[in-house]
Amino acid sequence: MTTLSDLPHFPSAPKNGQTLSFAITGLDEKGRGTGLLRAAIGPQRDPRAFSCHVSGARPGDQVTVRVLKRRKNTLTAHLLSLDSASVDRVEPRCPHAQVSGADHPGCGGCRLQDLSYQAQLDAKRHRLRTALDREGLTSVQISEVWGAEEPWYYRNKMEFTFGFDGEGRPSVGLHPAGYKYEVMALETCFLQSPEVAKLLPALAQWLKTTRPEHYNPRENTGFLRTITFREGKRTGDRLVELTTTGDERTQWAGEEAPSEAVVGAMTEAIRSLAATHSVGLTSVIWTRHIAAKGIRTRMESTAVWGESSLSERLELGDHGSLVFDIHPRAFFQTNSRQAETLYRRVIEMATQGREELGTVLDLYCGTGTIGLALARVCERVIGIELNPEGVASARKNAADNGIGNAEFHAGDVGETLDALGLSAQPVDLAVVDPPRAGLNAQAREQVCQLSANRVVYVSCNPDSLANDLVYLRKRGFAIGEVEMVDMFPHTAHLESVVVLNRT
């Protein structure tokens, strides 16, 4: 047991520029290594604990750092030396991965490639555990961590930026970690499918001969903004979306040309390159990002070739399957296979001890995926979503799947629950999947006023989740199973699902 005399002594709290050494025990929400520095401060040797956040450090490392900033008991620090490396460190698979001590910043896409996948899962469990403990939920157990069977090639959507590298050369790829404007050209990417990964470098090579105008956000000039690849992992559909500015004319091969002609030429090139590399495509979409001072920014999409959307199918085991029509800018879970795991667990938690449910509320329903997954095990689904486009997609998805017992409403969750008078109606279950901030005060109160004896809470932020769980427990709910689903391997993001039962 550490005593006060064992603690390192500092004349004052750590200052900017000070050098410190300590062990890394976890990861924060940005994927930075975290460690707890305990010290005796000042002439009175007051015991203090400082939470230290270090980019490039990994759980199990022993590090020496230089303090960059202190805010109360939280330190941000720069890694000076890796004194003892974690046994869980591995060689990154991708040549663009961010590596501790490297001269280049590395790609900002997936920052944990230098940590074994099991260690990533352990670190995410630790982060969820820490968030629960911080709110006094020390008795709550994390019963399961659902890792991905295939932690590579899992993304069904990747967006790449047309821009300029650090030397001002036109480039298409991703932003380096910590850089807002520079774009790193990619040789490959292990997050999208191997088939799609072939297209980007081939297209970048072809663009060198045509010299199109890449968009420059610093000067608000140029034409090509982004290229997005979306695919149905179960269906094989593949959609390419070219997003440009709203300019009617642009530069092409050193001459001015109509924007429509440039997009047409790029579409033919994309189709030709796809055929050369045996990549099946189902559509190419042109989206114009129209922005000008004094007018509302809008996005206008046109199918240049093929269908205006793609389809994806989710397999839900004993609960059948669902097919979703996904438009270029519609939200859909980025990891289709892990979305299947998440939704299966939601259904199983919802129906635990019940053969059939009455009315189910799907709050913050997005495009209706969770509600539609539950529609076959209940009498009625009522979904509420702030985004009207999401509600329109949810209604279409219900129709496409022959689901007639689901209705969807556009509006703020708290206000709409109140307006529909749902607190006075019989409700068996409420599923909540709020944004990162968690439930707002009105939504919290409305959920507690429902007659539902069970709430299933899906969360993308362990801190707001823990805060909401404390509130719901005070209002008469017992916290049951807490599980984690790893939707984004090699990143710090984590998704949790919790069942609460009214006592």
Short mmCIF file of C-alpha atoms in Angstrom, two decimals:
data_model
loop_
_atom_site.label_atom_id
_atom_site.label_comp_id
_atom_site.label_asym_id
_atom_site.label_seq_id
_atom_site.Cartn_x
_atom_site.Cartn_y
_atom_site.Cartn_z
CA MET A 1 0.00 0.00 0.00
CA THR A 2 1.37 3.41 -1.03
CA THR A 3 1.85 5.83 1.87
CA LEU A 4 2.30 9.59 1.78
CA SER A 5 6.04 9.22 2.29
CA ASP A 6 6.24 7.00 -0.82
CA LEU A 7 4.79 9.68 -3.11
CA PRO A 8 7.10 11.88 -5.21
CA HIS A 9 7.27 15.39 -3.77
CA PHE A 10 6.79 18.52 -5.92
CA PRO A 11 7.10 22.09 -4.59
CA SER A 12 3.91 22.92 -6.49
CA ALA A 13 1.45 21.35 -8.91
CA PRO A 14 3.07 20.32 -12.23
CA LYS A 15 3.74 23.27 -14.55
CA ASN A 16 3.94 23.58 -18.33
CA GLY A 17 7.30 22.28 -19.53
CA GLN A 18 7.89 20.07 -16.49
CA THR A 19 9.16 16.52 -17.11
CA LEU A 20 7.30 13.63 -15.45
CA SER A 21 7.45 9.83 -15.53
CA PHE A 22 4.57 7.44 -14.82
CA ALA A 23 2.70 4.35 -16.04
CA ILE A 24 -0.07 4.39 -18.65
CA THR A 25 -3.14 2.43 -17.55
CA GLY A 26 -5.92 3.35 -19.99
CA LEU A 27 -7.16 5.28 -23.02
CA ASP A 28 -9.33 8.39 -23.21
CA GLU A 29 -12.05 9.25 -25.73
CA LYS A 30 -9.43 10.52 -28.22
CA GLY A 31 -7.30 7.38 -28.02
CA ARG A 32 -4.61 9.06 -25.92
CA GLY A 33 -2.91 7.05 -23.21
CA THR A 34 -3.97 7.96 -19.67
CA GLY A 35 -2.21 7.50 -16.38
CA LEU A 36 -2.69 8.67 -12.80
CA LEU A 37 0.18 10.62 -11.28
CA ARG A 38 0.02 10.67 -7.48
CA ALA A 39 2.26 13.19 -5.74
CA ALA A 40 2.77 15.12 -2.51
CA ILE A 41 2.45 18.83 -3.30
CA GLY A 42 3.92 21.85 -1.52
CA PRO A 43 5.52 22.26 1.90
CA GLN A 44 2.54 20.57 3.56
CA ARG A 45 2.96 17.58 1.23
CA ASP A 46 -0.72 17.59 0.31
CA PRO A 47 -1.61 14.34 -1.52
CA ARG A 48 -2.86 15.05 -5.03
CA ALA A 49 -3.74 12.89 -8.03
CA PHE A 50 -3.42 14.15 -11.61
CA SER A 51 -5.00 12.49 -14.64
CA CYS A 52 -2.43 12.62 -17.45
CA HIS A 53 -3.31 12.35 -21.17
CA VAL A 54 -0.51 11.50 -23.63
CA SER A 55 -0.86 11.10 -27.41
CA GLY A 56 0.88 7.97 -28.69
CA ALA A 57 1.04 6.25 -25.29
CA ARG A 58 -0.65 2.88 -24.75
CA PRO A 59 -1.84 0.95 -21.67
CA GLY A 60 1.12 -0.88 -20.15
CA ASP A 61 3.70 1.71 -21.26
CA GLN A 62 6.06 3.40 -18.82
CA VAL A 63 6.64 6.91 -20.19
CA THR A 64 8.49 10.16 -19.66
CA VAL A 65 6.56 13.22 -20.80
CA ARG A 66 6.68 17.01 -20.91
CA VAL A 67 3.62 18.81 -19.58
CA LEU A 68 1.87 20.92 -22.23
CA LYS A 69 -1.12 22.13 -20.23
CA ARG A 70 -2.67 21.74 -16.80
CA ARG A 71 -6.29 22.36 -15.97
CA LYS A 72 -7.04 21.69 -12.31
CA ASN A 73 -6.09 18.02 -11.85
CA THR A 74 -5.86 17.15 -15.55
CA LEU A 75 -2.58 17.24 -17.48
CA THR A 76 -2.03 17.10 -21.24
CA ALA A 77 1.51 16.01 -22.06
CA HIS A 78 3.89 15.31 -24.94
CA LEU A 79 5.58 11.91 -25.09
CA LEU A 80 9.35 12.35 -24.73
CA SER A 81 10.41 8.74 -24.33
CA LEU A 82 8.92 5.29 -24.13
CA ASP A 83 10.89 3.95 -21.16
CA SER A 84 9.21 0.55 -21.19
CA ALA A 85 6.84 -0.54 -23.96
CA SER A 86 3.60 -2.38 -23.30
CA VAL A 87 3.63 -6.10 -24.11
CA ASP A 88 0.38 -5.44 -26.01
CA ARG A 89 2.03 -3.19 -28.60
CA VAL A 90 2.05 -4.61 -32.14
CA GLU A 91 3.36 -3.47 -35.52
CA PRO A 92 0.67 -1.41 -37.30
CA ARG A 93 -0.74 -3.08 -40.39
CA CYS A 94 -1.18 0.14 -42.35
CA PRO A 95 1.81 2.16 -43.65
CA HIS A 96 -0.09 5.37 -42.88
CA ALA A 97 -0.77 4.56 -39.22
CA GLN A 98 0.19 7.06 -36.54
CA VAL A 99 3.33 5.74 -34.79
CA SER A 100 4.82 7.04 -31.53
CA GLY A 101 7.99 9.08 -32.15
CA ALA A 102 7.65 9.11 -35.95
CA ASP A 103 8.52 12.22 -37.95
CA HIS A 104 5.14 12.28 -39.71
CA PRO A 105 1.83 12.67 -37.81
CA GLY A 106 0.24 9.64 -39.43
CA CYS A 107 -3.33 9.18 -40.63
CA GLY A 108 -6.07 10.36 -38.30
CA GLY A 109 -8.45 7.56 -39.30
CA CYS A 110 -7.64 4.70 -36.91
CA ARG A 111 -5.13 5.49 -34.19
CA LEU A 112 -4.93 2.23 -32.23
CA GLN A 113 -3.37 -0.06 -34.83
CA ASP A 114 -0.24 -0.34 -32.68
CA LEU A 115 -2.27 -2.05 -29.92
CA SER A 116 -3.39 -5.68 -30.16
CA TYR A 117 -7.11 -6.07 -30.77
CA GLN A 118 -7.72 -7.83 -27.45
CA ALA A 119 -5.86 -5.03 -25.67
CA GLN A 120 -8.07 -2.49 -27.47
CA LEU A 121 -11.16 -4.27 -26.13
CA ASP A 122 -9.67 -4.40 -22.64
CA ALA A 123 -8.88 -0.67 -22.78
CA LYS A 124 -12.42 0.16 -23.89
CA ARG A 125 -13.86 -1.98 -21.09
CA HIS A 126 -11.56 -0.11 -18.68
CA ARG A 127 -12.80 3.23 -19.98
CA LEU A 128 -16.44 2.22 -19.51
CA ARG A 129 -15.58 0.84 -16.06
CA THR A 130 -13.88 4.12 -15.12
CA ALA A 131 -16.89 6.18 -16.26
CA LEU A 132 -19.26 4.04 -14.17
CA ASP A 133 -17.00 4.15 -11.10
CA ARG A 134 -16.63 7.93 -11.37
CA GLU A 135 -20.40 8.24 -10.92
CA GLY A 136 -20.45 5.85 -7.97
CA LEU A 137 -21.75 2.86 -9.95
CA THR A 138 -19.03 0.55 -8.62
CA SER A 139 -21.41 -2.38 -8.12
CA VAL A 140 -22.59 -2.34 -11.74
CA GLN A 141 -20.94 -5.15 -13.69
CA ILE A 142 -19.97 -5.14 -17.39
CA SER A 143 -21.24 -8.56 -18.38
CA GLU A 144 -20.06 -8.84 -21.99
CA VAL A 145 -17.78 -7.21 -24.54
CA TRP A 146 -18.76 -8.06 -28.12
CA GLY A 147 -15.64 -7.72 -30.22
CA ALA A 148 -15.68 -7.88 -34.02
CA GLU A 149 -15.01 -11.24 -35.64
CA GLU A 150 -13.21 -9.32 -38.41
CA PRO A 151 -11.64 -6.09 -37.11
CA TRP A 152 -10.42 -5.11 -40.60
CA TYR A 153 -12.33 -4.09 -43.75
CA TYR A 154 -15.44 -3.45 -41.66
CA ARG A 155 -16.55 0.03 -42.74
CA ASN A 156 -19.42 0.29 -45.22
CA LYS A 157 -18.69 4.00 -45.77
CA MET A 158 -15.44 5.90 -46.29
CA GLU A 159 -15.16 9.58 -47.20
CA PHE A 160 -11.92 10.90 -48.68
CA THR A 161 -11.01 14.56 -49.18
CA PHE A 162 -9.69 16.29 -52.29
CA GLY A 163 -7.14 18.78 -51.03
CA PHE A 164 -3.44 19.51 -50.76
CA ASP A 165 -0.57 17.87 -48.89
CA GLY A 166 1.95 19.65 -46.65
CA GLU A 167 3.91 20.86 -49.69
CA GLY A 168 0.86 22.25 -51.47
CA ARG A 169 0.51 19.41 -54.00
CA PRO A 170 -2.99 18.21 -54.97
CA SER A 171 -3.89 15.12 -52.98
CA VAL A 172 -6.85 12.84 -52.25
CA GLY A 173 -7.04 10.89 -49.01
CA LEU A 174 -7.52 11.54 -45.29
CA HIS A 175 -6.40 14.28 -42.95
CA PRO A 176 -3.25 13.58 -40.91
CA ALA A 177 -3.89 13.35 -37.18
CA GLY A 178 -4.35 16.86 -35.78
CA TYR A 179 -4.40 18.63 -39.17
CA LYS A 180 -7.54 20.39 -40.37
CA TYR A 181 -6.49 21.42 -43.87
CA GLU A 182 -3.72 19.10 -45.08
CA VAL A 183 -4.66 15.88 -46.88
CA MET A 184 -2.51 12.75 -46.86
CA ALA A 185 -2.53 10.71 -50.08
CA LEU A 186 -3.31 7.08 -49.29
CA GLU A 187 -1.68 4.04 -50.84
CA THR A 188 -4.21 1.76 -49.19
CA CYS A 189 -6.75 1.58 -46.36
CA PHE A 190 -7.60 -1.47 -44.26
CA LEU A 191 -10.94 -0.18 -42.97
CA GLN A 192 -12.90 -0.32 -46.22
CA SER A 193 -13.24 -3.47 -48.31
CA PRO A 194 -10.16 -4.66 -50.26
CA GLU A 195 -12.08 -4.10 -53.50
CA VAL A 196 -12.83 -0.43 -52.80
CA ALA A 197 -9.29 0.11 -51.47
CA LYS A 198 -7.99 -0.51 -55.00
CA LEU A 199 -9.97 2.35 -56.50
CA LEU A 200 -8.67 5.37 -54.59
CA PRO A 201 -4.95 5.19 -55.55
CA ALA A 202 -5.92 4.29 -59.12
CA LEU A 203 -8.20 7.32 -59.32
CA ALA A 204 -5.55 9.57 -57.76
CA GLN A 205 -3.06 8.46 -60.42
CA TRP A 206 -5.56 9.14 -63.22
CA LEU A 207 -6.33 12.60 -61.83
CA LYS A 208 -2.67 13.61 -62.25
CA THR A 209 -3.23 13.63 -66.02
CA THR A 210 -6.39 15.74 -65.89
CA ARG A 211 -5.40 18.22 -63.16
CA PRO A 212 -8.86 19.09 -61.78
CA GLU A 213 -9.33 21.87 -59.23
CA HIS A 214 -9.23 20.53 -55.68
CA TYR A 215 -11.20 22.55 -53.15
CA ASN A 216 -9.11 24.84 -50.92
CA PRO A 217 -11.00 25.52 -47.65
CA ARG A 218 -8.58 28.27 -46.64
CA GLU A 219 -9.42 30.32 -49.72
CA ASN A 220 -12.86 28.85 -50.50
CA THR A 221 -11.79 28.11 -54.08
CA GLY A 222 -11.73 25.00 -56.24
CA PHE A 223 -14.25 22.38 -57.29
CA LEU A 224 -13.71 18.80 -56.04
CA ARG A 225 -14.46 18.45 -52.31
CA THR A 226 -14.82 14.76 -51.38
CA ILE A 227 -15.33 11.28 -52.78
CA THR A 228 -17.34 8.81 -50.70
CA PHE A 229 -17.57 5.05 -51.15
CA ARG A 230 -20.61 3.28 -49.65
CA GLU A 231 -21.31 -0.42 -49.92
CA GLY A 232 -23.79 -3.02 -48.79
CA LYS A 233 -21.73 -5.66 -47.00
CA ARG A 234 -24.55 -8.21 -47.38
CA THR A 235 -25.91 -7.13 -50.77
CA GLY A 236 -22.74 -6.23 -52.68
CA ASP A 237 -24.15 -2.86 -53.79
CA ARG A 238 -21.51 -0.15 -54.18
CA LEU A 239 -22.15 3.58 -54.55
CA VAL A 240 -19.61 6.31 -55.28
CA GLU A 241 -20.54 9.88 -54.39
CA LEU A 242 -18.59 12.83 -55.81
CA THR A 243 -19.16 16.01 -53.82
CA THR A 244 -18.18 19.30 -55.46
CA THR A 245 -18.79 22.99 -54.97
CA GLY A 246 -21.72 24.59 -56.75
CA ASP A 247 -19.53 26.19 -59.45
CA GLU A 248 -20.97 25.93 -62.95
CA ARG A 249 -17.53 25.85 -64.61
CA THR A 250 -14.12 24.58 -63.49
CA GLN A 251 -10.62 23.75 -64.71
CA TRP A 252 -9.97 20.43 -66.45
CA ALA A 253 -6.71 19.46 -68.19
CA GLY A 254 -5.58 23.09 -68.15
CA GLU A 255 -8.76 24.48 -69.72
CA GLU A 256 -12.07 25.79 -68.44
CA ALA A 257 -14.95 23.34 -68.84
CA PRO A 258 -18.59 22.96 -67.72
CA SER A 259 -18.79 21.28 -64.32
CA GLU A 260 -21.29 18.76 -65.64
CA ALA A 261 -18.84 17.65 -68.33
CA VAL A 262 -16.04 17.25 -65.77
CA VAL A 263 -18.22 15.11 -63.51
CA GLY A 264 -19.28 13.06 -66.52
CA ALA A 265 -15.64 12.40 -67.45
CA MET A 266 -14.81 11.45 -63.87
CA THR A 267 -17.80 9.10 -63.76
CA GLU A 268 -16.60 7.29 -66.87
CA ALA A 269 -13.10 7.08 -65.41
CA ILE A 270 -14.40 5.66 -62.12
CA ARG A 271 -16.47 3.05 -63.96
CA SER A 272 -13.51 2.11 -66.17
CA LEU A 273 -11.12 1.83 -63.22
CA ALA A 274 -13.67 -0.25 -61.32
CA ALA A 275 -13.96 -2.65 -64.25
CA THR A 276 -10.17 -2.87 -64.58
CA HIS A 277 -9.82 -3.79 -60.89
CA SER A 278 -12.89 -6.09 -60.85
CA VAL A 279 -14.82 -3.83 -58.48
CA GLY A 280 -18.56 -3.99 -59.00
CA LEU A 281 -20.32 -0.62 -58.91
CA THR A 282 -24.06 0.05 -58.87
CA SER A 283 -24.13 3.85 -59.03
CA VAL A 284 -22.24 7.13 -59.19
CA ILE A 285 -23.83 10.15 -57.52
CA TRP A 286 -22.95 13.81 -57.98
CA THR A 287 -23.68 16.02 -54.96
CA ARG A 288 -23.29 19.77 -55.29
CA HIS A 289 -22.44 21.55 -52.03
CA ILE A 290 -23.95 24.95 -52.77
CA ALA A 291 -22.79 27.62 -50.35
CA ALA A 292 -22.72 31.38 -50.77
CA LYS A 293 -22.83 34.34 -48.46
CA GLY A 294 -26.38 35.34 -47.64
CA ILE A 295 -28.06 32.09 -48.71
CA ARG A 296 -28.71 28.87 -46.86
CA THR A 297 -26.23 26.10 -47.68
CA ARG A 298 -27.85 23.21 -49.50
CA MET A 299 -26.86 19.85 -50.97
CA GLU A 300 -28.25 18.76 -54.35
CA SER A 301 -27.70 15.14 -55.42
CA THR A 302 -28.10 13.61 -58.87
CA ALA A 303 -27.56 10.03 -60.01
CA VAL A 304 -25.09 10.40 -62.90
CA TRP A 305 -25.09 6.66 -63.51
CA GLY A 306 -27.06 3.80 -61.94
CA GLU A 307 -29.39 3.87 -58.95
CA SER A 308 -29.85 6.87 -56.64
CA SER A 309 -29.29 4.74 -53.52
CA LEU A 310 -27.96 1.37 -52.40
CA SER A 311 -29.46 -1.40 -50.32
CA GLU A 312 -28.08 -3.18 -47.27
CA ARG A 313 -29.45 -6.20 -45.45
CA LEU A 314 -29.05 -6.85 -41.74
CA GLU A 315 -29.31 -10.44 -40.52
CA LEU A 316 -30.82 -10.64 -37.03
CA GLY A 317 -30.63 -14.39 -36.40
CA ASP A 318 -33.90 -15.84 -35.10
CA HIS A 319 -35.51 -12.43 -35.60
CA GLY A 320 -35.22 -12.51 -39.39
CA SER A 321 -33.62 -9.86 -41.57
CA LEU A 322 -34.24 -6.27 -42.62
CA VAL A 323 -33.39 -4.51 -45.89
CA PHE A 324 -32.56 -0.81 -45.88
CA ASP A 325 -32.53 1.65 -48.77
CA ILE A 326 -29.64 4.02 -48.09
CA HIS A 327 -29.37 7.36 -49.85
CA PRO A 328 -25.96 9.05 -50.22
CA ARG A 329 -26.25 11.26 -47.13
CA ALA A 330 -28.55 9.07 -45.02
CA PHE A 331 -27.23 7.89 -41.67
CA PHE A 332 -26.59 4.18 -41.31
CA GLN A 333 -24.38 2.32 -38.85
CA THR A 334 -20.91 2.24 -40.41
CA ASN A 335 -20.16 -1.33 -39.31
CA SER A 336 -22.97 -3.51 -40.69
CA ARG A 337 -21.86 -6.76 -39.02
CA GLN A 338 -21.49 -5.22 -35.57
CA ALA A 339 -24.79 -3.38 -36.06
CA GLU A 340 -26.37 -6.82 -36.40
CA THR A 341 -24.82 -7.82 -33.07
CA LEU A 342 -26.00 -4.61 -31.40
CA TYR A 343 -29.58 -4.94 -32.64
CA ARG A 344 -29.77 -8.63 -31.70
CA ARG A 345 -28.70 -7.75 -28.18
CA VAL A 346 -31.27 -4.93 -27.99
CA ILE A 347 -34.03 -7.36 -29.04
CA GLU A 348 -32.89 -9.98 -26.53
CA MET A 349 -32.70 -7.47 -23.69
CA ALA A 350 -36.08 -6.02 -24.64
CA THR A 351 -37.85 -9.38 -24.70
CA GLN A 352 -36.14 -10.89 -21.66
CA GLY A 353 -38.87 -12.73 -19.73
CA ARG A 354 -41.55 -11.61 -22.20
CA GLU A 355 -42.92 -13.51 -25.19
CA GLU A 356 -44.64 -10.46 -26.67
CA LEU A 357 -44.50 -6.72 -26.09
CA GLY A 358 -47.24 -4.14 -26.46
CA THR A 359 -46.17 -0.59 -27.35
CA VAL A 360 -42.45 0.07 -27.81
CA LEU A 361 -40.92 3.55 -28.07
CA ASP A 362 -37.81 4.04 -30.21
CA LEU A 363 -36.42 7.38 -29.06
CA TYR A 364 -33.74 9.16 -31.12
CA CYS A 365 -34.68 6.57 -33.75
CA GLY A 366 -32.62 7.90 -36.68
CA THR A 367 -33.69 5.92 -39.76
CA GLY A 368 -35.71 3.53 -37.60
CA THR A 369 -33.32 0.58 -37.50
CA ILE A 370 -33.87 -0.39 -33.85
CA GLY A 371 -37.62 0.17 -33.94
CA LEU A 372 -38.00 -1.88 -37.11
CA ALA A 373 -35.90 -4.66 -35.57
CA LEU A 374 -38.33 -4.72 -32.63
CA ALA A 375 -41.50 -4.41 -34.72
CA ARG A 376 -41.79 -8.17 -35.14
CA VAL A 377 -41.85 -8.81 -31.39
CA CYS A 378 -44.33 -6.11 -30.36
CA GLU A 379 -47.79 -4.81 -31.21
CA ARG A 380 -46.77 -1.23 -32.00
CA VAL A 381 -43.61 0.86 -32.48
CA ILE A 382 -43.55 4.64 -32.08
CA GLY A 383 -40.30 6.26 -33.19
CA ILE A 384 -39.24 9.86 -32.52
CA GLU A 385 -36.35 11.60 -34.28
CA LEU A 386 -35.36 15.28 -34.55
CA ASN A 387 -34.13 15.02 -38.17
CA PRO A 388 -37.07 15.00 -40.65
CA GLU A 389 -34.92 13.27 -43.30
CA GLY A 390 -34.28 10.44 -40.85
CA VAL A 391 -38.01 10.11 -40.21
CA ALA A 392 -38.74 9.99 -43.95
CA SER A 393 -36.15 7.22 -44.33
CA ALA A 394 -37.61 5.33 -41.36
CA ARG A 395 -41.09 5.40 -42.90
CA LYS A 396 -39.75 4.19 -46.24
CA ASN A 397 -37.72 1.45 -44.56
CA ALA A 398 -40.87 0.28 -42.75
CA ALA A 399 -42.78 0.14 -46.04
CA ASP A 400 -39.95 -1.64 -47.86
CA ASN A 401 -39.88 -4.35 -45.18
CA GLY A 402 -43.66 -4.77 -45.08
CA ILE A 403 -43.86 -3.48 -41.51
CA GLY A 404 -47.21 -1.87 -40.82
CA ASN A 405 -47.12 -1.51 -37.03
CA ALA A 406 -44.47 1.22 -36.86
CA GLU A 407 -45.04 4.98 -36.95
CA PHE A 408 -42.42 7.71 -36.85
CA HIS A 409 -42.63 11.33 -35.71
CA ALA A 410 -40.24 14.25 -36.34
CA GLY A 411 -39.39 16.42 -33.36
CA ASP A 412 -37.42 16.85 -30.16
CA VAL A 413 -37.78 13.70 -28.06
CA GLY A 414 -38.81 15.39 -24.82
CA GLU A 415 -41.23 17.79 -26.49
CA THR A 416 -42.76 15.13 -28.75
CA LEU A 417 -43.28 12.63 -25.91
CA ASP A 418 -45.14 15.39 -24.08
CA ALA A 419 -47.13 16.48 -27.16
CA LEU A 420 -48.24 12.91 -27.94
CA GLY A 421 -49.31 12.38 -24.34
CA LEU A 422 -47.43 9.10 -24.16
CA SER A 423 -46.96 9.32 -20.38
CA ALA A 424 -50.71 8.67 -20.07
CA GLN A 425 -50.69 5.68 -22.43
CA PRO A 426 -49.62 2.08 -21.76
CA VAL A 427 -46.02 1.55 -22.88
CA ASP A 428 -44.08 -1.67 -22.31
CA LEU A 429 -40.60 -0.61 -23.36
CA ALA A 430 -38.58 2.49 -24.23
CA VAL A 431 -35.37 2.23 -26.23
CA VAL A 432 -33.18 5.34 -26.11
CA ASP A 433 -30.19 5.95 -28.39
CA PRO A 434 -29.31 9.60 -27.67
CA PRO A 435 -26.48 11.72 -29.11
CA ARG A 436 -23.14 11.99 -27.30
CA ALA A 437 -24.51 14.48 -24.77
CA GLY A 438 -27.02 11.91 -23.52
CA LEU A 439 -30.59 12.62 -22.45
CA ASN A 440 -31.49 16.26 -21.89
CA ALA A 441 -33.48 17.26 -18.81
CA GLN A 442 -36.89 17.17 -20.49
CA ALA A 443 -36.26 13.81 -22.17
CA ARG A 444 -35.08 12.33 -18.86
CA GLU A 445 -38.24 13.48 -17.11
CA GLN A 446 -40.54 12.27 -19.88
CA VAL A 447 -38.88 8.82 -19.95
CA CYS A 448 -39.35 8.49 -16.19
CA GLN A 449 -43.02 9.46 -16.47
CA LEU A 450 -43.72 6.68 -18.98
CA SER A 451 -45.49 3.55 -17.77
CA ALA A 452 -42.69 1.44 -19.28
CA ASN A 453 -41.17 -0.98 -16.79
CA ARG A 454 -38.09 -1.47 -18.93
CA VAL A 455 -35.66 0.87 -20.69
CA VAL A 456 -32.90 -0.26 -23.05
CA TYR A 457 -30.24 2.45 -23.31
CA VAL A 458 -27.85 2.46 -26.30
CA SER A 459 -24.92 4.84 -25.84
CA CYS A 460 -21.90 6.09 -27.77
CA ASN A 461 -20.48 8.01 -24.79
CA PRO A 462 -19.71 6.23 -21.50
CA ASP A 463 -19.54 9.50 -19.55
CA SER A 464 -23.05 10.72 -20.43
CA LEU A 465 -24.32 7.13 -20.10
CA ALA A 466 -23.04 6.87 -16.52
CA ASN A 467 -24.57 10.23 -15.66
CA ASP A 468 -27.97 9.21 -17.05
CA LEU A 469 -27.84 5.82 -15.31
CA VAL A 470 -27.40 7.54 -11.94
CA TYR A 471 -30.45 9.70 -12.63
CA LEU A 472 -32.61 6.79 -13.80
CA ARG A 473 -31.61 4.72 -10.77
CA LYS A 474 -32.67 7.54 -8.46
CA ARG A 475 -36.02 7.57 -10.27
CA GLY A 476 -36.72 3.91 -9.56
CA PHE A 477 -34.90 1.91 -12.23
CA ALA A 478 -32.51 -0.92 -11.40
CA ILE A 479 -29.49 -1.27 -13.67
CA GLY A 480 -29.32 -4.73 -15.22
CA GLU A 481 -26.99 -6.05 -17.90
CA VAL A 482 -24.31 -3.68 -19.19
CA GLU A 483 -22.64 -4.77 -22.41
CA MET A 484 -20.26 -3.22 -24.90
CA VAL A 485 -20.26 -3.66 -28.69
CA ASP A 486 -17.08 -2.67 -30.52
CA MET A 487 -18.43 -0.86 -33.57
CA PHE A 488 -15.13 0.79 -34.54
CA PRO A 489 -12.03 -1.41 -34.11
CA HIS A 490 -8.68 0.45 -34.03
CA THR A 491 -10.37 3.64 -32.79
CA ALA A 492 -11.25 4.82 -29.29
CA HIS A 493 -15.00 4.87 -29.98
CA LEU A 494 -17.18 2.44 -28.09
CA GLU A 495 -20.88 1.60 -28.03
CA SER A 496 -22.69 0.33 -24.93
CA VAL A 497 -26.12 -1.17 -24.36
CA VAL A 498 -27.78 -1.33 -20.93
CA VAL A 499 -31.11 -2.73 -19.73
CA LEU A 500 -32.91 -1.04 -16.83
CA ASN A 501 -35.97 -2.43 -15.04
CA ARG A 502 -38.36 -0.44 -12.89
CA THR A 503 -38.32 -1.62 -9.30
#
